Amino acid sequence: MNGRERIFAVIQNKELDCLPLMPITMMFAADRIGAKYGDYASDCRILAEAQIRTAEEYDFDYVSAISDPAREAADLGANIHYFDDQPPAINEANALLADKTRLAGLKPIDPSQGRRMSDRVQGVALLKERAGSDKLIEGWVEGPCAQGADLRGINRLMMDFMDDPNFVRDLFAFAIDLELKFARAQIEAGADLIGVGDAAASLVGPALYKEFVFPEEKRLVDGIHEMGGMVRLHICGKTKKHYEGMGKLGCETVDLDWMNPMDAAREVMGPDQALCGNIDPVEVVKNGTPEKVWNGLAECHRQTGPKYIVGAGCEIPRESPLENVRAITEYARSNQPVAMP
Amino acid sequence: MSEWNSLYDAILTGDDKTATAVTEEALEKGAEPLELVNQYMVPAMDEVGKRFEEEEYFIPEMLLSARAMERSLALIQPRLAASGAKPIGRVAIGTVKGDQHDIGKNLVRSMLQGGGFEVYDLGMDVPHEKFIEAIQEKDVNIVCLSTLLTTTMPSMKTIIDNIQQAGLRDRVKVMVGGAPITPEFADQIGADCYGDSAYSAVKLARNLISA
Ligand code: B12
């Protein structure tokens, strides 16, 4: 079985030879080929090379075009800080929509005309061309809360929920119109699956999640499905309070960050949901030992049962000891999935 | 303490319009500025903290309450100053260089202001030398450093070392915090204390001043 087949198999409840393996790498991957992260995020050839070399070296089952959340905001004209060896960052003080009234004049741009969005679409095409026969190809978009925060500034957005709920609805609708276009372009370029990152959603309570975030996440997930793509949901941070909604989105696979219990996720989201995670990227992967990695994953696997995908709670940090990352792979390769009941 | 209970309620529910209106009315009617702070505003924020810990409140609710408190406080502060009341201490706070996370830092700032400190907010992604400048120019007693990234944690040590090298270490206390920071790390880098939340920050800062 190759990696691509393995991920399809876990999602479609088919027989597997070992556990599927989908850890997120960005800066870790750039470092593997000695590339500066600034170049990784701005030149898809470097991203593709780093992703493919890392996936080959560590036998990951997929490659991804994820890099940073600022691509869409950059193309819309936001003020972005670029760094030599760090991810680009949005200048929040001067966020594009620091003045709310500017939303009305904003248009969801075409990804093929943008600069940084086009680079990601081309990155997907390159990954597909070079690795598409044996690795799953992952594209990436932002969820409503994350993209809303990128455009408006996260501190402002958090208060907008109460100050101006209609603005938040319009903002999220705008964001998802844009992300749907972005997802379509990546699927057309060869993405099998689209990762949806919605980190800021972990900061709001269940009531706001249900009212504002879930409906737009759902529209995004349904839209990607209609285009023939699969979805991986990735919300950083504490998400136990949102389990119910996250399960109802109908994503092919859901990531859980390290502080969230896998067993409760299995219980709430049901037996059909593939779940990926969730050892602590910093304490276990970066600061731990191969043994700690192995034991941590064994516990995640035990709690999750069937339909388990091996991964860390979030990005594998740069400077993680290579033997620890190898231990993640060894765990996946030497373990059989728990059988479906 | 029932007279201005609506101030307590307004801060607890994050209603800044009511909070400032009540504050104005109270001040007009001769309420004691310090009493408004200590009897209504601080207890309201304590309750906000409790609700956050119990997962009844989340970040949006906390930020709204903090804003309501800050805005009321802005009305009270000139009176406090005019009455000769001195701030308990002066604090410079910032998120260290390379780190753009500032929600936690902003909450700590608001709480310290509410707790009677004069606070200089240096922002996020703050160059190391800005902390030194703040000590020299604003005569701060406490430097608060925040970071959420493991990669920028070492900057906290660099800042403390720089303060030492500038011969200013005796003049200030250093308090550190942020999700990845631990009490052990704070010890290792020579900080004076570690705070795990915006609420503990006020008590800790008071202890640092009286120590
Ligand atoms: C919002 C967010 C962002 C926003 C930040 C916007 C902003 N203006 O703050 C954006 C999108 C910009 C962002 C970017 C990135 N992020 Co981010 N982000 C988060 C997120 C979702 C929430 C953080 C937060 O605000 N928490 C709420 C506040 C209130 O908590 P807090 O800061 O810990 O503060 C409390 C206490 O710690 C304490 N405290 C804080 N400071 C201080 C100081 C003192 C003196 C004291 C006493 C107390 C104290 O009081 C506070 C209140 O009680 C977390 C995941 C999560 N859900 O936790 C990731 C997270 C922090 N981010 C992470 C990462 C890796 C990044 C990026 C590198 C991602 C990337 N590859 O692009 C970039 C880095 C950009 C940069 N250079 O900084 C990682 C950090 C991992 C690590 N340990 O290193 C996290 C944990 C996600 C994850 N699971 O991997 N992020």
XYZ file of C-alpha atoms and ligand atoms in Angstrom:
643
model
C 0.000 0.000 0.000
C 1.294 3.484 -0.712
C 0.519 6.548 1.418
C -2.197 7.801 -0.838
C -3.996 4.468 -0.770
C -3.615 4.255 2.993
C -5.359 7.593 3.629
C -8.153 6.748 1.213
C -8.504 3.375 2.906
C -8.879 4.761 6.421
C -11.487 7.240 5.234
C -13.415 4.654 3.196
C -13.253 1.958 5.898
C -11.118 -0.338 3.768
C -8.487 -2.696 5.006
C -5.146 -1.148 6.009
C -1.624 -2.560 6.215
C -0.626 -0.212 9.062
C -1.681 3.115 10.547
C -1.898 6.116 8.220
C 0.511 8.962 8.998
C -0.286 12.669 8.551
C 1.854 14.948 10.760
C 1.875 18.614 9.757
C 5.296 19.943 8.779
C 6.200 23.439 7.647
C 9.320 24.963 9.199
C 10.554 21.440 9.987
C 10.289 20.564 6.288
C 12.026 23.758 5.149
C 14.921 23.036 7.510
C 15.303 19.523 6.077
C 16.462 20.947 2.756
C 18.259 23.905 4.303
C 15.747 26.411 2.919
C 14.858 29.666 4.677
C 11.223 29.724 5.738
C 10.646 33.045 3.999
C 11.551 31.323 0.715
C 9.456 28.256 1.530
C 6.391 30.454 1.974
C 6.986 32.520 -1.169
C 8.284 30.009 -3.705
C 6.237 26.886 -4.326
C 9.175 25.068 -5.903
C 10.994 25.219 -2.595
C 7.880 24.195 -0.678
C 7.286 21.250 -3.000
C 10.892 20.101 -2.825
C 10.903 20.317 0.997
C 7.547 18.571 1.362
C 8.464 15.733 -0.967
C 11.928 15.185 0.493
C 10.543 15.212 4.044
C 7.659 12.904 3.201
C 10.048 10.479 1.496
C 12.609 10.550 4.259
C 10.007 9.985 6.999
C 7.568 7.955 4.931
C 4.669 10.363 5.536
C 1.528 9.404 3.644
C 0.858 12.866 2.271
C 2.351 16.169 1.193
C 0.792 19.586 1.815
C 0.746 23.132 0.489
C 0.153 24.616 3.959
C 2.577 27.396 4.929
C 0.988 30.344 6.756
C -2.443 31.938 7.084
C -1.542 35.216 5.363
C -1.804 34.278 1.687
C -5.401 35.380 1.148
C -5.017 38.556 3.202
C -1.826 39.423 1.316
C -3.562 39.160 -2.054
C -6.467 41.251 -0.829
C -3.980 44.023 -0.064
C -3.352 43.632 3.667
C -0.145 44.850 5.212
C 2.051 41.780 5.810
C 5.434 41.497 7.486
C 7.817 39.180 5.693
C 10.730 37.558 7.471
C 13.848 35.838 6.276
C 13.333 32.641 8.233
C 9.881 32.891 9.885
C 6.329 32.648 8.567
C 4.889 35.867 7.130
C 2.684 37.638 9.665
C -0.262 39.964 9.347
C 0.176 43.464 10.709
C -2.777 43.476 13.034
C -2.644 47.101 14.103
C -3.173 48.068 10.459
C -5.432 45.179 9.530
C -7.151 45.482 6.167
C -10.530 45.849 7.866
C -9.442 47.821 10.920
C -12.100 50.099 9.468
C -15.184 47.873 9.166
C -16.777 49.918 6.433
C -14.117 48.759 3.988
C -15.700 45.301 3.854
C -18.420 46.539 1.518
C -15.823 47.478 -1.110
C -13.825 44.257 -0.864
C -14.151 41.665 -3.642
C -13.294 37.964 -3.335
C -10.397 37.974 -5.765
C -9.674 35.250 -8.267
C -6.913 32.996 -6.876
C -5.231 32.769 -10.256
C -4.634 36.502 -10.329
C -3.304 36.831 -6.845
C 0.344 36.540 -6.023
C 0.529 34.404 -2.944
C -2.672 32.457 -3.573
C -1.484 31.566 -7.075
C 1.778 30.360 -5.619
C -0.113 27.910 -3.417
C -2.224 26.682 -6.346
C 0.957 26.157 -8.376
C 2.468 24.407 -5.352
C -0.426 21.950 -5.332
C 0.084 21.297 -9.058
C 3.795 20.673 -8.513
C 3.138 18.320 -5.622
C 0.596 16.458 -7.729
C 2.967 16.174 -10.654
C 5.934 14.995 -8.606
C 4.315 12.922 -5.845
C 0.691 12.414 -6.796
C 0.995 8.755 -7.658
C 1.968 7.662 -4.157
C 1.286 10.506 -1.718
C -2.032 12.137 -0.926
C -2.033 15.793 -2.034
C -3.327 18.311 0.500
C -4.316 21.880 -0.305
C -5.069 24.442 2.387
C -7.574 27.199 3.124
C -8.562 29.171 6.224
C -11.854 28.708 8.050
C -14.264 31.612 8.675
C -13.016 32.573 12.109
C -9.346 32.396 11.142
C -9.796 34.340 7.915
C -12.110 36.816 9.643
C -9.426 37.380 12.256
C -6.720 37.769 9.616
C -8.677 40.498 7.852
C -10.151 42.312 10.829
C -7.549 41.715 13.557
C -8.272 39.012 16.097
C -8.676 41.323 19.101
C -11.276 43.358 17.201
C -13.106 40.322 15.852
C -13.528 38.856 19.318
C -15.445 41.959 20.403
C -17.347 42.329 17.119
C -19.331 39.185 17.961
C -21.210 41.237 20.544
C -20.702 44.755 19.215
C -21.801 44.132 15.656
C -23.036 40.602 14.930
C -24.211 41.501 11.441
C -20.759 42.655 10.506
C -19.353 39.321 11.677
C -21.895 37.448 9.559
C -20.987 39.522 6.488
C -17.276 39.135 7.183
C -17.493 35.357 7.542
C -19.657 35.060 4.433
C -17.112 37.087 2.486
C -14.276 34.951 3.834
C -15.964 31.715 2.828
C -16.876 32.974 -0.652
C -13.160 33.617 -1.088
C -12.037 30.323 0.445
C -14.419 28.364 -1.765
C -12.769 29.872 -4.836
C -9.367 29.141 -3.393
C -10.338 25.541 -2.618
C -11.710 25.025 -6.119
C -8.497 26.263 -7.714
C -6.456 23.875 -5.546
C -8.728 20.919 -6.295
C -8.512 21.666 -10.006
C -4.730 21.744 -9.626
C -4.771 18.252 -8.141
C -5.530 18.460 -4.414
C -7.260 15.328 -3.090
C -8.038 16.879 0.235
C -8.322 20.437 1.521
C -7.120 21.282 5.020
C -9.302 23.880 6.708
C -7.447 25.784 9.454
C -9.690 27.647 11.868
C -7.464 28.270 14.902
C -9.286 31.335 16.188
C -12.470 29.247 16.573
C -10.990 27.661 19.708
C -11.135 31.041 21.445
C -14.915 31.442 21.312
C -17.469 29.620 23.437
C -19.964 27.036 22.188
C -22.768 29.559 21.749
C -20.800 31.831 19.419
C -19.356 28.804 17.630
C -22.829 27.468 16.876
C -24.289 30.770 15.845
C -21.501 32.268 13.738
C -18.710 29.833 13.018
C -20.365 26.463 12.417
C -22.737 27.584 9.638
C -19.895 29.049 7.564
C -17.550 26.126 8.271
C -20.372 23.881 7.112
C -20.866 25.875 3.929
C -17.153 25.552 3.217
C -17.053 21.803 3.890
C -20.173 21.147 1.800
C -18.775 23.280 -1.001
C -15.481 21.373 -1.054
C -17.383 18.100 -1.116
C -19.400 19.296 -4.086
C -16.154 20.021 -5.904
C -15.095 16.435 -5.288
C -12.531 17.181 -2.583
C -12.167 15.734 0.885
C -11.724 17.851 4.023
C -9.345 17.803 6.993
C -10.426 20.134 9.791
C -7.657 21.616 11.904
C -8.521 23.878 14.841
C -5.531 24.654 17.108
C -6.123 24.927 20.818
C -8.855 23.735 23.156
C -11.780 22.408 21.137
C -13.532 19.909 23.402
C -16.390 22.379 23.819
C -16.946 22.310 20.041
C -16.755 18.546 19.490
C -20.387 18.156 18.640
C -20.366 20.766 15.891
C -16.983 19.650 14.571
C -18.352 16.145 14.200
C -21.456 17.362 12.383
C -19.440 19.164 9.713
C -18.943 15.862 7.922
C -15.201 16.272 7.345
C -13.345 13.159 6.201
C -10.876 13.686 9.029
C -10.620 15.908 12.084
C -7.375 16.931 13.838
C -7.294 17.437 17.574
C -4.694 19.580 19.316
C -2.775 17.930 22.155
C -4.812 19.256 25.091
C -8.014 17.623 23.881
C -9.072 14.086 24.841
C -9.266 11.670 21.893
C -11.629 9.308 23.714
C -14.222 12.037 24.257
C -13.905 13.038 20.593
C -14.557 9.462 19.537
C -17.574 9.334 21.796
C -19.097 12.614 20.654
C -18.188 12.443 16.948
C -19.095 8.775 16.575
C -17.383 5.709 15.103
C -17.343 6.929 11.487
C -15.185 9.991 12.068
C -11.502 9.577 11.233
C -9.471 11.378 13.913
C -5.865 12.549 13.716
C -3.561 13.446 16.577
C -2.543 14.341 19.093
C 0.718 14.138 21.046
C 2.051 17.438 22.387
C 4.236 18.900 19.627
C 6.438 20.807 22.052
C 6.648 18.687 25.208
C 6.662 15.308 23.503
C 7.961 15.759 19.953
C 10.424 18.599 20.468
C 11.474 18.126 24.091
C 10.689 14.433 24.596
C 12.333 11.147 23.645
C 11.469 8.456 21.069
C 10.039 6.429 23.920
C 7.790 9.293 25.024
C 6.624 9.740 21.429
C 5.856 6.042 21.089
C 3.976 5.834 24.389
C 2.080 9.021 23.690
C 0.912 7.755 20.317
C -0.003 4.365 21.771
C -2.265 6.139 24.233
C -3.889 8.271 21.493
C -4.397 5.134 19.415
C -5.912 3.258 22.353
C -8.328 6.095 23.106
C -9.334 6.608 19.481
C -9.763 2.991 18.443
C -10.559 2.421 14.761
C -10.209 5.182 12.133
C -7.107 6.603 13.769
C -4.525 8.664 11.873
C -1.115 9.195 13.467
C -0.101 12.811 14.025
C 0.866 15.423 16.583
C -1.570 18.005 17.984
C -0.235 20.656 15.639
C 2.781 21.446 13.450
C 5.927 19.401 14.153
C 8.163 22.149 15.567
C 11.402 22.989 13.825
C 14.343 21.677 15.801
C 12.453 18.555 16.863
C 15.058 15.787 17.292
C 15.032 13.675 14.152
C 14.885 10.445 16.142
C 11.620 11.645 17.701
C 10.088 12.285 14.298
C 11.356 8.880 13.188
C 9.600 7.380 16.218
C 6.286 8.805 14.966
C 6.836 7.023 11.670
C 7.918 3.787 13.352
C 4.788 3.800 15.482
C 2.570 4.197 12.431
C 4.418 1.616 10.355
C 4.636 -1.078 13.015
C 1.057 -0.913 14.265
C -2.101 -2.356 12.866
C -5.244 -0.302 13.165
C -7.806 -1.387 15.730
C -10.455 -3.337 13.821
C -13.856 -1.795 13.253
C -16.415 -3.269 15.646
C -21.708 48.147 48.636
C -24.938 48.206 46.735
C -25.115 51.770 45.528
C -23.221 51.340 42.257
C -23.911 47.695 41.687
C -24.890 48.480 38.134
C -21.201 49.248 37.511
C -20.315 45.773 38.714
C -22.982 44.253 36.469
C -21.994 46.293 33.438
C -18.357 45.225 33.688
C -19.293 41.626 34.304
C -21.460 41.578 31.190
C -18.949 43.577 29.152
C -21.340 46.464 28.561
C -18.948 49.382 28.218
C -21.629 51.984 27.485
C -23.465 51.341 30.720
C -20.197 50.988 32.615
C -18.961 54.410 31.547
C -22.383 56.030 32.032
C -22.649 54.704 35.573
C -19.076 55.724 36.319
C -19.776 59.255 35.125
C -22.934 59.483 37.174
C -21.232 58.102 40.257
C -18.372 60.549 39.981
C -20.811 63.444 39.516
C -22.672 62.414 42.615
C -19.461 62.459 44.560
C -18.585 58.791 44.745
C -15.066 58.083 45.926
C -12.991 57.145 42.811
C -10.919 54.550 44.628
C -14.034 52.988 46.082
C -15.540 52.534 42.614
C -12.423 50.710 41.555
C -12.023 48.507 44.596
C -15.638 47.765 45.437
C -17.137 47.316 41.993
C -14.603 47.101 39.195
C -12.039 44.744 40.690
C -14.640 42.320 42.099
C -16.373 42.284 38.706
C -13.131 41.324 36.992
C -12.503 38.671 39.651
C -15.855 37.156 38.789
C -14.986 37.329 35.070
C -11.826 35.360 35.855
C -13.776 32.777 37.781
C -16.243 32.340 34.959
C -13.380 31.963 32.495
C -11.845 29.226 34.573
C -15.180 27.462 34.775
C -15.567 27.714 30.984
C -18.652 29.808 31.246
C -16.797 32.774 29.733
C -14.401 32.632 26.793
C -11.992 35.073 25.155
C -14.672 37.374 23.608
C -16.441 37.823 26.964
C -13.145 38.454 28.748
C -12.044 41.060 26.232
C -15.392 42.874 26.457
C -15.260 42.990 30.247
C -11.678 44.183 30.123
C -12.661 46.934 27.691
C -15.582 48.042 29.866
C -13.234 48.225 32.822
C -10.522 50.081 30.901
C -12.983 52.688 29.643
C -14.468 53.293 33.076
C -11.016 53.453 34.496
C -10.047 56.117 31.976
C -12.763 58.334 33.500
C -11.631 57.629 37.023
C -7.911 57.982 36.556
C -7.772 61.801 36.233
C -9.720 62.087 39.524
C -7.409 59.654 41.200
C -4.401 61.611 40.013
C -5.974 64.921 41.062
C -6.686 63.575 44.511
C -2.982 62.863 44.831
C -3.410 59.104 44.801
C -0.281 57.528 43.414
C -0.276 54.405 41.275
C 0.843 51.330 43.179
C 3.634 50.936 40.678
C 4.666 51.443 37.091
C 4.737 48.510 34.691
C 6.102 48.093 31.168
C 4.515 45.158 29.348
C 5.065 43.633 25.929
C 5.165 40.473 23.830
C 8.782 39.696 22.987
C 10.467 40.147 19.615
C 9.347 37.703 16.924
C 6.007 36.998 18.568
C 2.739 38.469 17.328
C 0.397 36.980 19.914
C -1.058 39.715 22.086
C -4.494 38.693 23.386
C -3.107 37.356 26.667
C -0.771 40.321 27.049
C -3.681 42.733 26.532
C -5.684 41.022 29.260
C -2.769 41.205 31.676
C -2.424 44.921 30.858
C -6.102 45.585 31.583
C -6.012 43.710 34.852
C -2.927 45.544 36.037
C -4.528 48.875 35.176
C -7.620 47.853 37.091
C -5.406 46.790 39.957
C -4.011 50.308 40.316
C -0.827 50.126 38.256
C 0.290 52.643 35.669
C 0.963 50.512 32.601
C 3.084 51.239 29.526
C 2.039 48.847 26.813
C 4.940 48.365 24.409
C 2.833 46.162 22.114
C 3.782 42.915 20.399
C 6.970 41.863 18.593
C 8.830 44.341 20.817
C 12.569 44.845 20.160
C 14.616 43.998 23.258
C 15.980 47.503 23.709
C 12.481 48.969 24.137
C 12.236 47.290 27.527
C 15.535 48.883 28.602
C 14.363 52.280 27.339
C 11.137 51.934 29.312
C 13.072 51.255 32.507
C 15.317 54.257 31.897
C 12.739 56.715 30.641
C 9.531 55.747 32.425
C 11.149 54.600 35.620
C 9.097 51.420 35.702
C 9.299 49.072 38.667
C 8.101 45.940 36.919
C 8.748 44.572 33.458
C 6.161 42.054 32.208
C 7.157 39.787 29.347
C 4.730 37.615 27.420
C 5.260 34.985 24.742
C 3.243 32.125 23.261
C 5.879 30.679 20.979
C 8.431 28.170 22.131
C 10.868 29.639 19.635
C 10.780 33.087 21.223
C 11.064 31.922 24.842
C 14.870 32.384 24.835
C 14.324 36.114 24.143
C 13.006 36.445 27.676
C 16.395 35.414 28.996
C 18.172 37.767 26.597
C 16.034 40.659 27.811
C 16.769 39.860 31.454
C 20.497 39.550 30.650
C 20.386 42.888 28.831
C 18.718 44.539 31.807
C 21.486 43.118 33.978
C 24.214 44.336 31.630
C 22.707 47.799 31.526
C 23.087 47.878 35.311
C 19.323 48.166 35.799
C 18.523 44.770 37.289
C 18.251 46.128 40.851
C 15.737 48.730 39.789
C 13.093 46.386 38.371
C 11.333 43.125 38.956
C 10.646 40.903 35.979
C 7.440 38.896 35.641
C 6.952 36.429 32.793
C 3.968 34.534 31.398
C 2.273 33.012 28.353
C 1.014 29.511 27.580
C 4.380 27.700 27.107
C 6.091 29.344 30.106
C 6.535 27.352 33.313
C 7.628 28.358 36.819
C 10.805 26.303 36.274
C 11.615 28.206 33.098
C 11.031 31.509 34.894
C 13.515 30.397 37.550
C 16.084 29.257 35.038
C 16.192 32.571 33.209
C 16.356 34.614 36.387
C 12.882 36.162 36.300
C 11.414 37.266 39.620
C 8.123 35.531 39.082
C 5.851 33.605 36.754
C 2.120 34.260 36.361
C -0.278 31.794 34.805
C -3.178 34.168 34.230
C -4.155 37.812 33.958
C -5.827 37.492 37.352
C -2.837 36.149 39.197
C -0.755 38.926 37.612
C -2.232 41.637 39.840
C -1.585 39.844 43.102
C 1.876 38.852 41.975
C 2.712 42.395 40.924
C 1.567 43.717 44.304
C 3.802 41.182 46.025
C 6.734 42.179 43.860
C 6.305 45.841 44.776
C 6.082 45.203 48.487
C 8.950 42.680 48.482
C -4.687 33.490 18.062
C -3.460 32.721 17.681
C -2.635 33.246 16.684
C -2.890 34.605 16.059
C -2.395 35.697 17.045
C -3.148 37.019 16.942
C -2.932 37.891 18.148
N -3.058 39.176 17.927
O -2.677 37.479 19.264
C -2.024 34.492 14.741
C -2.891 33.991 13.592
C -1.320 35.773 14.314
C -1.049 33.382 15.115
C 0.124 33.172 14.417
C 1.010 32.141 14.699
N 0.845 31.181 15.636
Co -0.613 31.146 16.909
N -2.081 30.786 17.996
C -3.148 31.474 18.305
C -4.054 30.669 19.259
C -5.212 30.127 18.413
C -4.630 31.416 20.460
C -3.626 32.149 21.358
C -4.370 33.020 22.375
O -4.617 34.178 22.132
N -4.812 32.455 23.524
C -5.639 33.142 24.518
C -4.801 33.952 25.516
C -5.705 34.706 26.488
O -4.000 33.048 26.256
P -2.471 33.394 26.673
O -1.864 34.260 25.665
O -1.794 32.133 27.061
O -2.600 34.310 27.956
C -3.040 33.939 29.228
C -1.917 33.410 30.145
O -0.922 32.674 29.456
C -1.409 34.625 30.851
N -0.311 35.413 30.277
C 0.027 35.663 28.998
N 1.076 36.488 28.933
C 1.420 36.810 30.181
C 2.426 37.635 30.691
C 2.561 37.793 32.065
C 3.619 38.681 32.589
C 1.679 37.097 32.943
C 1.821 37.249 34.394
C 0.675 36.278 32.439
C 0.545 36.126 31.062
O -2.541 35.460 30.952
C -3.442 35.271 29.856
C -4.873 35.367 30.313
O -5.148 34.680 31.496
C -3.075 29.534 19.747
C -3.723 28.165 19.953
C -4.607 28.170 21.155
N -5.885 28.059 20.968
O -4.096 28.335 22.237
C -2.014 29.489 18.624
C -0.553 29.194 18.981
C -0.147 30.008 20.194
N 0.159 29.657 17.787
C 1.150 28.894 17.448
C 1.967 29.073 16.291
C 3.008 27.987 16.022
C 1.801 30.206 15.453
C 2.565 30.479 14.151
C 4.060 30.204 14.155
C 1.825 29.687 13.060
C 2.412 29.716 11.690
N 3.156 28.667 11.329
O 2.130 30.638 10.981
C 2.275 31.985 13.937
C 3.383 32.863 14.551
C 3.247 34.331 14.248
C 4.172 35.122 15.143
N 5.334 35.505 14.639
O 3.862 35.341 16.287
C 1.317 27.728 18.416
C 2.494 27.923 19.380
C 3.242 26.615 19.625
C 4.443 26.880 20.463
N 4.362 26.549 21.743
O 5.419 27.393 19.995
C -0.108 27.675 19.092
C -0.130 27.136 20.533
C -0.945 26.787 18.166
C -0.474 25.339 18.206
N -1.205 24.463 18.815
O 0.559 24.993 17.666
N -1.500 32.654 16.151
